[in-house]
Amino acid sequence: MRSISPFRRTALALAIGAGLVLSACDSTTEVEPPTLTGITVSPTTATLAIGATQPLTVSGQFSDGTSSAITTGVTFSSSQASVASVSGTGLVTAVAGGSATITATSGGRTATSTITVTPAAPTLSSIALTPATVSLQVGATQALTVTGTFSDATTSTLTSGVTFASSASGVATVSTAGLITAVSAGTTTITATHTASTRTATREVTVTAAPAPATGAEVFLGAYSSGVAFEGFDGAANDVSIDATTPYNGRSSIKAVITATGGYSGGAFVAATPRNLSAYNALTFWARSNVPRATLNVGVGNAVTTAGLNAESLDISLTTTFQKFIIPLPDPAKMVDVRGLFHFADGPTNYTVWFADVQYELLPVSEVAAPTQAQVNWPTITTGIGSSVQMASAPNVVRFTTPVLPNGGALTDVGWRWFTLTSSNPAVATVDADGRVTGVSAGSATITATLGGLTVAGSAAVTVTAPLAVPTTIAPAPTRAAGDVISLFTTAYTNRPVETWRTSWSAGNSELTDPFTVAGRDIKRYSLFNFVGVEFGINTPANAINASEMTHVHFDLWSPNPAASLQIELVHTPGPSAVIGRYQAGALAAGQWVSLDIPLASFTGLTSRSQLQQLLFVAGAPMVLYVDNIYFYK
């Protein structure tokens, strides 16, 4: 038999496929046509964005080892048409995020292609500015935070791509980072614009003139200076009066009886109108006691409710005759807006002290030289974007070498306002004059300080993470019988009176948000670094808790960043005879409500429960703690 040329062989195959019989020249031999053995689809995989298309190509493989494109007689189907659809010609269209399998069928043979559709990135729906209201005095500043809400209902702090403008820059200016600076009295509108999306948000700013600070060196010279009054510290037992029978330099003195029992004595001499005392470098006073004492703590800058310029001289030595004492000012230039002029605290030690001629002075360098050293209690800080951590000022110390100063020339618990604080990376974390560090964006920064001409050694390391989570559900409702419960804070029972949910002696960087609303229920939110105190029955002893018949105490707690250990303390009759019970709760599970039912017998050291008056939460590292349902039960 003659061989058939490739051209004729192909023609023959096509003819046979069409049902025809051809004769090959002078031969009548029939040739078997090649059969379809399989098909393939190209590409076999593809990744598409929503709305994109991809044509598919189908090739056939034949029994004689040849292959060729198949353009007719092919059907297509999609396993998930809602993800990727396919036309009759094999054109794939991406519809929604996900994965779909496209199947091609021809001559009883099939092949597939896997299509992955990437979801569209959420788009910015709107932006908002916080805080909700801005009212500043001339010279004050306020940072704005821009929060974006996206098409998928998520929110995020926007730290770039936003521009700011002030409608009246003569009233207040705004920096490229959103920091408002009050310039003069009036109102202005700050507009934030997200450049890429053109979304905008506005915030009205009201600027008021700063009050002219009063200038006056006198605090007490035989009588209180105009506008000065004594205010006791929270929980202090005070007996303070003007005493004409114990004069100094022919003028009356201030008599303070230091309590013999109970808590302590102490308070501050506060100016109703802030004073500018930057022309002076020291506070001076004369003092004596009825018996020799060496325990009295005195200081400046504490106005009872605010203590930004606090600085204390501890344990000054009193004798039975009047002598002069000097409290140097760490940096006189910072004394421009002062209300806390002088304060004292001691006890309970059972004695009487007299103060006389309390005033600010500009003393020569031989008596008060500039400080020679400053030591700062630098913490390690971890916070979330938009969250803040308050650095503790205790035990910040400033030292002087001038020999006549009390307490070896050292001032302790020196407030952050005496220092100039700087962030190495304000785009990551900012720090204000009171030592509050706020996370701006994820990353790391360090906080450093100077004091006048002194560079303070060390720094605070700051790590900013994603925004801290908040609870979205409430704790389970209590179900115990009301007759078996003594409640401090629930909605299920009648609560006993609580004098304060955050005492004035709580750690300076511990904060309370009360109420904090979750799912329509008011709970309490603490930012803890060290400790926070709760008092009930201190000022009104009848409000104290008699838990003698109770067996347990219950807490519902939630934290997004729990410390390695949380300690809970109960205090029986605070003061010299206080009985303190401590319970180590350990580390809480993060991001969920944890119900603690603690046997009162587990509070180490709590030998009596008949007069409970204080509750403390103590954490060894910064954490946020949400609190609900606090009650004793049996």
XYZ file of C-alpha atoms in Angstrom:
634
model
C 0.000 0.000 0.000
C 1.184 3.432 -0.836
C 2.042 5.768 1.972
C -0.176 8.806 2.388
C 1.410 12.232 2.661
C 0.877 14.223 5.907
C -1.295 16.689 4.043
C -3.549 13.983 2.626
C -3.583 12.217 5.994
C -4.940 15.294 7.744
C -7.498 15.826 5.014
C -8.507 12.232 5.298
C -9.009 12.530 9.054
C -11.207 15.551 8.601
C -13.219 13.895 5.924
C -13.738 10.786 7.978
C -14.805 12.998 10.850
C -17.423 14.445 8.489
C -18.731 10.991 7.556
C -17.230 10.906 4.035
C -15.298 8.102 2.349
C -12.511 9.127 0.012
C -10.476 7.039 -2.307
C -6.762 7.589 -2.165
C -5.757 7.835 -5.757
C -5.678 4.275 -7.117
C -6.026 2.647 -3.644
C -9.386 1.656 -2.111
C -7.915 1.000 1.407
C -9.813 2.828 4.274
C -7.695 4.616 6.970
C -8.862 4.785 10.667
C -9.290 8.454 11.751
C -7.409 9.601 14.956
C -9.657 9.774 18.002
C -9.839 12.460 20.746
C -8.083 11.135 23.860
C -8.183 14.216 26.132
C -8.431 17.973 26.425
C -6.568 20.634 28.407
C -7.524 24.128 29.507
C -5.073 27.007 29.612
C -4.375 28.617 31.973
C -4.931 25.910 34.573
C -4.974 28.489 37.385
C -5.536 32.235 37.463
C -5.928 34.928 40.123
C -8.220 37.815 39.231
C -9.402 40.996 40.867
C -13.136 41.594 41.033
C -14.358 42.728 37.587
C -11.339 41.357 35.690
C -11.677 38.801 32.817
C -9.614 35.870 31.622
C -10.110 33.966 28.303
C -9.637 30.197 28.465
C -8.110 28.188 25.616
C -8.991 24.514 25.041
C -6.630 22.107 23.254
C -7.396 18.536 22.153
C -5.005 15.568 22.281
C -5.504 12.811 19.664
C -4.713 9.114 19.435
C -2.038 9.671 16.831
C -0.068 11.884 19.245
C -1.083 15.167 17.701
C -2.811 18.092 19.449
C -4.670 21.131 18.225
C -6.873 23.954 19.495
C -10.568 23.253 19.787
C -12.724 26.280 19.140
C -16.111 24.681 18.529
C -18.148 22.062 20.251
C -16.882 23.029 23.718
C -19.136 23.797 26.691
C -18.067 25.630 29.855
C -19.461 25.677 33.397
C -18.496 27.285 36.754
C -18.699 25.598 40.154
C -19.345 29.001 41.764
C -20.887 31.408 39.271
C -21.295 33.946 42.109
C -17.487 33.993 42.381
C -16.471 33.574 38.719
C -18.799 33.254 35.733
C -17.854 31.869 32.317
C -19.301 32.539 28.867
C -19.975 30.016 26.118
C -16.678 31.007 24.487
C -14.659 30.468 27.674
C -14.348 34.078 28.883
C -14.144 34.066 32.695
C -15.374 37.133 34.625
C -14.422 37.655 38.334
C -17.537 38.461 40.362
C -16.720 38.230 44.092
C -13.952 37.116 46.395
C -13.421 33.369 46.624
C -12.485 30.384 44.468
C -14.285 28.675 41.568
C -13.532 25.751 39.261
C -14.234 26.237 35.529
C -14.919 22.958 33.657
C -14.558 22.620 29.855
C -16.238 19.657 28.103
C -15.664 18.451 24.527
C -16.247 15.047 22.956
C -16.944 13.522 26.343
C -13.610 14.754 27.682
C -13.232 17.371 30.464
C -10.555 19.668 31.868
C -10.596 22.299 34.601
C -9.096 25.646 35.519
C -9.031 26.998 39.083
C -9.911 30.688 39.356
C -9.131 32.641 42.556
C -10.834 36.017 42.944
C -9.251 38.447 45.385
C -11.760 40.551 47.332
C -11.762 44.263 46.696
C -9.957 46.344 49.295
C -12.388 48.204 51.559
C -12.852 51.812 50.583
C -12.905 54.780 52.929
C -16.504 55.754 53.647
C -15.999 58.663 56.041
C -13.577 60.257 58.484
C -14.154 61.711 61.942
C -12.176 63.919 64.320
C -11.670 63.515 68.062
C -11.948 64.956 70.638
C -15.601 65.852 70.089
C -15.193 69.371 71.477
C -12.119 71.582 71.585
C -11.984 74.573 73.906
C -8.551 76.040 74.598
C -7.004 78.975 76.346
C -4.567 81.114 74.391
C -1.230 79.316 74.144
C -2.661 75.859 74.788
C -2.456 72.990 72.309
C -4.639 70.008 71.411
C -3.819 67.080 69.134
C -6.579 65.864 66.805
C -7.036 62.187 65.961
C -8.486 61.225 62.568
C -10.464 57.984 62.446
C -11.562 56.441 59.158
C -14.634 54.250 58.715
C -14.394 51.834 55.774
C -16.907 50.080 53.506
C -16.497 46.841 55.485
C -17.542 48.688 58.711
C -14.035 48.593 60.175
C -12.369 51.690 61.622
C -8.748 52.740 61.790
C -6.712 55.730 62.939
C -5.364 57.591 59.909
C -1.825 58.827 60.499
C -0.899 59.786 56.939
C -2.530 61.101 53.803
C -4.553 63.698 55.719
C -4.206 67.467 55.438
C -5.476 70.035 57.943
C -6.601 73.631 57.556
C -7.883 76.323 59.911
C -10.575 78.743 58.765
C -9.096 81.429 61.034
C -5.394 80.927 61.630
C -5.361 84.112 63.689
C -7.505 82.293 66.253
C -5.836 78.857 66.072
C -3.320 77.211 63.789
C -3.088 73.537 62.976
C 0.063 71.628 62.056
C 0.449 69.002 59.330
C 0.106 66.386 62.090
C -3.163 67.850 63.414
C -1.804 69.720 66.449
C -3.963 72.772 67.194
C -2.309 75.803 68.815
C -4.567 78.495 70.287
C -3.469 81.974 69.179
C -6.163 84.457 70.211
C -9.726 84.512 71.541
C -12.408 83.532 69.043
C -13.666 80.527 67.084
C -12.318 78.702 64.063
C -13.123 75.553 62.139
C -10.453 72.935 61.579
C -10.994 70.864 58.446
C -9.285 67.522 57.896
C -9.169 66.186 54.327
C -8.170 62.683 53.299
C -6.297 63.439 50.105
C -6.881 60.191 48.214
C -10.627 59.953 48.838
C -11.387 63.677 49.387
C -13.376 62.717 52.502
C -13.522 65.577 55.023
C -14.361 66.170 58.669
C -14.530 69.388 60.675
C -14.164 70.415 64.289
C -15.047 73.815 65.722
C -12.436 75.220 68.085
C -13.171 77.839 70.720
C -10.269 79.857 72.080
C -10.553 81.943 75.235
C -8.090 84.428 76.669
C -5.896 82.982 79.383
C -6.522 84.617 82.768
C -3.804 87.000 83.819
C -1.924 85.176 86.583
C -1.681 87.011 89.854
C 1.800 87.885 91.053
C 2.228 87.615 94.802
C 4.992 86.185 96.929
C 3.055 86.023 100.204
C 1.172 82.919 101.283
C 0.766 83.646 105.010
C 2.192 86.634 106.912
C 0.105 86.771 110.085
C -2.974 86.145 107.892
C -3.695 84.349 104.680
C -2.794 86.290 101.541
C -5.799 87.395 99.487
C -7.462 84.444 97.773
C -5.498 81.783 99.697
C -7.298 79.074 101.675
C -6.400 75.767 103.289
C -7.813 72.611 101.632
C -7.408 69.180 103.220
C -6.211 66.149 101.298
C -8.727 63.375 100.668
C -9.287 61.324 103.810
C -7.081 63.506 106.020
C -8.125 64.459 109.558
C -7.246 68.136 109.975
C -7.314 70.688 112.771
C -5.812 73.822 111.198
C -6.311 77.339 112.562
C -4.682 80.763 112.897
C -2.973 81.015 116.295
C -2.280 84.464 117.783
C -0.943 82.898 120.998
C 2.111 81.377 119.294
C 3.390 84.241 117.137
C 6.565 84.597 115.139
C 8.116 88.005 114.461
C 5.094 89.609 116.108
C 2.636 87.955 113.714
C 0.159 85.101 114.156
C 1.101 81.619 113.017
C -0.779 78.686 111.500
C -1.423 75.909 114.010
C -1.867 72.355 112.704
C -2.624 69.487 115.076
C -1.264 66.227 113.657
C -3.771 63.506 114.444
C -2.853 60.849 116.986
C -5.145 58.108 115.690
C -6.860 57.065 112.499
C -5.426 58.178 109.180
C -3.190 61.190 108.752
C -3.173 65.006 108.673
C -2.387 67.030 105.608
C -3.499 69.538 103.040
C -2.470 72.454 100.863
C -2.644 76.228 100.924
C -4.240 76.964 97.570
C -4.637 80.206 95.622
C -8.064 80.769 94.076
C -6.431 82.574 91.131
C -3.244 81.118 89.575
C -0.097 83.040 90.372
C 2.997 83.841 88.352
C 5.897 83.075 90.711
C 8.655 82.723 88.109
C 10.567 85.665 89.634
C 11.397 83.586 92.745
C 13.634 80.570 93.272
C 12.408 79.233 96.629
C 9.529 78.935 99.045
C 10.551 79.784 102.618
C 8.745 79.359 105.923
C 9.406 79.238 109.636
C 8.187 76.278 111.686
C 8.316 74.747 115.160
C 6.572 71.928 117.025
C 5.562 71.271 120.605
C 8.012 68.317 120.703
C 11.077 67.566 118.532
C 9.964 65.855 115.329
C 11.703 64.688 112.154
C 8.866 63.328 110.043
C 6.981 66.267 108.512
C 6.670 66.289 104.716
C 6.303 69.682 103.037
C 6.280 70.856 99.441
C 5.016 73.090 96.654
C 2.892 72.692 93.543
C 0.105 70.517 94.939
C -3.364 72.097 94.704
C -5.151 68.998 96.117
C -7.072 68.307 92.904
C -4.053 68.959 90.655
C -0.392 68.345 91.383
C 1.450 68.926 88.107
C 4.185 71.027 89.784
C 4.462 68.876 92.887
C 7.863 68.792 94.615
C 8.366 67.629 98.192
C 10.970 67.810 100.917
C 10.577 64.776 103.139
C 11.071 64.335 106.872
C 12.226 67.829 107.836
C 13.466 68.080 111.412
C 11.378 70.287 113.698
C 12.423 71.611 117.087
C 10.493 73.451 119.775
C 11.741 76.819 118.516
C 11.013 78.518 115.220
C 13.591 77.944 112.485
C 13.666 78.806 108.807
C 13.231 76.197 106.099
C 13.828 76.556 102.349
C 12.204 74.585 99.550
C 14.081 75.334 96.317
C 12.192 75.399 93.019
C 13.531 72.902 90.445
C 13.051 75.381 87.585
C 11.559 78.794 88.505
C 10.670 79.460 84.851
C 7.916 76.827 85.137
C 6.162 78.691 88.009
C 3.903 80.800 85.792
C 0.466 79.326 86.536
C 0.521 78.106 90.134
C -2.299 77.431 92.597
C -0.714 74.930 94.983
C 1.478 77.268 97.052
C 2.485 75.115 100.043
C 1.450 71.750 101.480
C 2.237 69.455 104.379
C 1.384 65.909 105.504
C 2.237 63.627 108.407
C 0.850 61.197 110.865
C -0.662 59.807 112.745
C 2.079 60.853 115.190
C 0.387 63.046 117.841
C 2.044 66.463 117.852
C 1.368 70.087 116.928
C 3.241 72.152 114.353
C 3.161 75.895 113.756
C 3.989 77.585 110.407
C 4.812 81.274 110.057
C 5.906 83.744 107.383
C 5.229 81.425 104.451
C 6.337 83.188 101.265
C 8.269 82.936 98.009
C 11.695 84.595 97.838
C 14.510 85.233 95.382
C 17.497 84.039 97.374
C 21.171 84.471 96.469
C 23.061 81.598 94.832
C 24.900 81.019 98.099
C 21.578 79.905 99.607
C 19.821 78.373 96.597
C 21.912 77.337 93.617
C 20.596 75.556 90.542
C 19.948 71.823 90.892
C 22.885 69.543 90.193
C 21.133 66.255 89.425
C 17.755 64.933 88.314
C 16.724 61.290 88.466
C 13.615 60.089 86.670
C 11.609 56.938 87.215
C 11.581 55.853 83.575
C 9.001 53.132 82.814
C 8.811 50.745 79.868
C 5.558 51.557 78.074
C 3.381 49.465 75.783
C 0.200 51.091 74.550
C -2.214 50.877 71.635
C -2.871 53.350 68.866
C -5.112 56.044 70.333
C -4.517 54.875 73.916
C -2.504 56.642 76.608
C -0.271 55.697 79.512
C 0.469 58.146 82.320
C 4.062 57.966 83.544
C 4.361 58.026 87.339
C 6.242 60.988 88.823
C 7.147 59.100 91.989
C 9.983 58.737 92.820
C 11.421 61.432 90.491
C 14.152 63.232 92.434
C 15.915 66.585 91.943
C 19.036 67.235 94.033
C 20.615 70.476 95.222
C 23.978 70.834 96.971
C 23.342 74.114 98.775
C 24.009 73.143 102.402
C 21.146 74.977 104.151
C 18.381 73.050 102.380
C 16.376 70.494 104.380
C 16.378 66.782 103.598
C 19.937 66.824 102.262
C 18.952 69.105 99.395
C 16.699 66.530 97.702
C 13.186 67.108 96.379
C 11.118 63.980 95.731
C 7.964 63.086 93.777
C 8.865 65.897 91.385
C 6.029 66.403 88.895
C 6.598 66.074 85.163
C 5.668 69.714 84.550
C 9.018 70.725 86.004
C 10.686 68.855 83.115
C 10.653 69.336 79.360
C 9.647 66.003 77.843
C 10.413 65.026 74.230
C 9.380 62.088 72.052
C 11.978 60.782 69.610
C 9.222 59.948 67.123
C 5.996 61.965 67.530
C 4.500 60.116 64.558
C 4.565 56.974 66.739
C 4.014 58.399 70.242
C 3.498 61.845 71.752
C 4.065 62.989 75.330
C 2.395 65.938 77.047
C 3.646 68.206 79.828
C 2.188 65.945 82.528
C 3.941 62.804 81.298
C 1.041 61.244 79.422
C 2.264 59.128 76.506
C -0.232 58.583 73.664
C 0.140 56.048 70.852
C -0.248 57.533 67.365
C 0.876 54.719 65.045
C 2.483 51.299 65.386
C 6.207 51.417 66.082
C 8.764 52.416 68.715
C 9.851 55.685 70.293
C 11.715 56.938 73.354
C 10.817 59.708 75.785
C 13.623 61.865 77.160
C 13.717 64.825 79.535
C 15.631 67.937 80.465
C 15.282 70.103 83.576
C 16.395 73.664 83.002
C 20.030 73.228 82.010
C 20.210 69.590 83.105
C 19.982 66.613 80.784
C 18.199 63.789 82.594
C 19.827 60.385 82.266
C 17.929 57.499 80.672
C 14.705 57.358 78.701
C 11.342 55.625 78.552
C 11.048 52.990 75.829
C 7.642 53.137 74.135
C 6.090 50.419 71.971
C 2.839 51.256 70.200
C 0.669 48.400 68.990
C -2.691 48.195 67.234
C -5.587 49.813 69.126
C -6.501 47.936 72.281
C -9.679 45.916 72.108
C -12.746 46.871 74.162
C -15.470 44.577 75.459
C -18.535 44.324 73.249
C -20.603 42.140 75.586
C -21.485 42.485 79.248
C -20.611 40.077 82.024
C -23.157 37.428 83.042
C -25.841 38.755 85.381
C -25.581 37.613 89.044
C -28.165 35.053 90.120
C -27.607 34.688 93.874
C -30.386 35.498 96.318
C -30.332 39.146 97.369
C -30.422 38.151 101.050
C -27.071 36.381 100.637
C -25.304 39.333 99.031
C -23.638 42.624 100.038
C -23.128 44.505 96.787
C -20.762 47.327 95.896
C -21.496 47.476 92.166
C -24.128 45.503 90.228
C -27.480 46.122 88.591
C -28.903 42.969 90.155
C -28.844 44.135 93.792
C -29.053 47.296 95.884
C -25.512 48.679 96.103
C -23.872 49.948 99.289
C -22.589 53.570 99.146
C -19.073 53.945 97.710
C -17.288 57.213 98.513
C -14.860 57.054 95.596
C -13.971 54.545 92.896
C -10.537 56.163 92.536
C -8.902 57.608 95.628
C -6.595 60.616 95.520
C -3.777 58.390 96.806
C -4.091 56.021 93.847
C -0.959 55.816 91.708
C -0.664 59.033 89.721
C -0.864 57.210 86.399
C -3.919 55.109 87.295
C -7.117 56.384 85.699
C -10.831 55.731 85.961
C -13.448 56.111 83.225
C -16.784 56.003 84.993
C -19.118 55.209 83.452
C -17.848 53.231 80.473
C -20.837 51.958 78.497
C -20.908 48.485 76.939
C -24.072 47.197 75.248
C -26.129 49.798 77.106
C -24.685 48.954 80.544
C -22.437 51.269 82.564
C -19.322 49.595 83.931
C -15.965 50.939 85.126
C -12.732 51.188 83.129
C -9.360 51.518 84.853
C -5.978 52.197 83.300
C -3.691 50.581 85.837
C 0.002 51.081 86.375
C 0.743 50.043 89.930
C -2.461 50.543 91.935
C -5.852 52.200 92.295
C -7.905 52.428 95.476
C -11.669 52.313 96.159
C -13.087 53.614 99.454
C -16.358 52.928 101.242
C -16.946 53.838 104.860
C -13.905 56.096 105.378
C -15.774 59.375 105.798
C -18.998 57.647 106.897
C -18.034 54.587 108.978
C -21.604 53.277 108.784
C -20.974 52.550 105.100
C -18.192 50.084 105.918
C -18.807 46.452 104.906
C -19.315 43.867 107.650
C -18.441 40.699 105.755
C -18.126 38.502 108.845
C -20.918 36.213 107.620
C -19.830 36.322 103.978
C -17.672 33.556 102.513
C -16.689 34.910 99.074
C -16.245 38.068 97.060
C -17.104 38.176 93.345
C -15.533 40.237 90.526
C -16.170 40.242 86.781
C -13.027 41.496 85.018
C -12.063 42.030 81.347
C -8.680 43.174 80.001
C -7.251 43.516 76.487
C -3.659 43.518 77.803
C -3.578 41.812 81.210
C -0.458 42.088 83.318
C 1.320 38.900 84.326
C -0.222 39.249 87.752
C -3.150 41.174 89.196
C -3.414 41.549 92.967
C -6.673 42.388 94.751
C -6.538 43.800 98.282
C -9.187 44.294 100.959
C -8.418 46.670 103.829
C -10.030 46.501 107.268
C -10.045 49.831 109.186
C -7.347 51.829 107.307
C -4.756 53.583 109.428
C -2.105 52.431 111.907
C -4.201 49.403 112.861
C -5.108 48.474 109.303
C -5.515 44.808 108.437
C -4.719 44.200 104.766
C -5.689 41.040 102.929
C -4.007 40.285 99.607
C -5.114 37.869 96.892
C -2.985 37.087 93.821
C -5.413 36.662 90.954
C -2.647 35.788 88.484
C -2.891 36.685 84.812
C -6.373 37.180 83.369
C -7.314 35.662 80.030
C -7.137 38.456 77.466
C -10.218 39.731 75.663
C -12.898 37.900 77.626
C -14.892 38.327 80.810
C -13.298 36.463 83.716
C -15.511 35.758 86.736
C -13.608 35.492 90.011
C -15.334 33.946 93.018
C -12.657 34.340 95.678
C -12.986 32.767 99.127
C -12.391 35.505 101.682
C -10.170 33.026 103.492
C -7.811 33.248 100.486
C -6.963 36.899 101.232
C -3.632 36.480 103.010
C -3.426 38.573 106.185
C -7.145 39.411 106.383
C -7.762 38.364 109.988
C -10.899 40.481 110.419
C -13.801 41.243 108.048
C -16.180 43.258 110.227
C -15.116 46.752 109.039
C -13.921 46.547 105.410
C -13.435 50.077 104.038
C -11.030 49.852 101.107
C -10.519 47.789 97.955
C -7.390 47.974 95.798
C -6.459 46.660 92.351
C -2.658 46.343 92.028
C -0.854 45.615 88.733
C 2.898 45.436 88.218
C 2.729 46.625 84.607
C 0.458 48.937 82.581
C -2.884 47.328 81.782
C -6.487 48.285 81.103
C -9.091 46.696 83.369
C -12.880 46.724 82.909
C -14.802 45.957 86.103
C -18.380 44.832 86.740
C -20.399 42.965 89.397
C -18.497 43.422 92.673
C -20.290 41.839 95.614
C -19.734 39.737 98.734
C -21.865 36.626 99.238
C -22.369 33.596 101.412
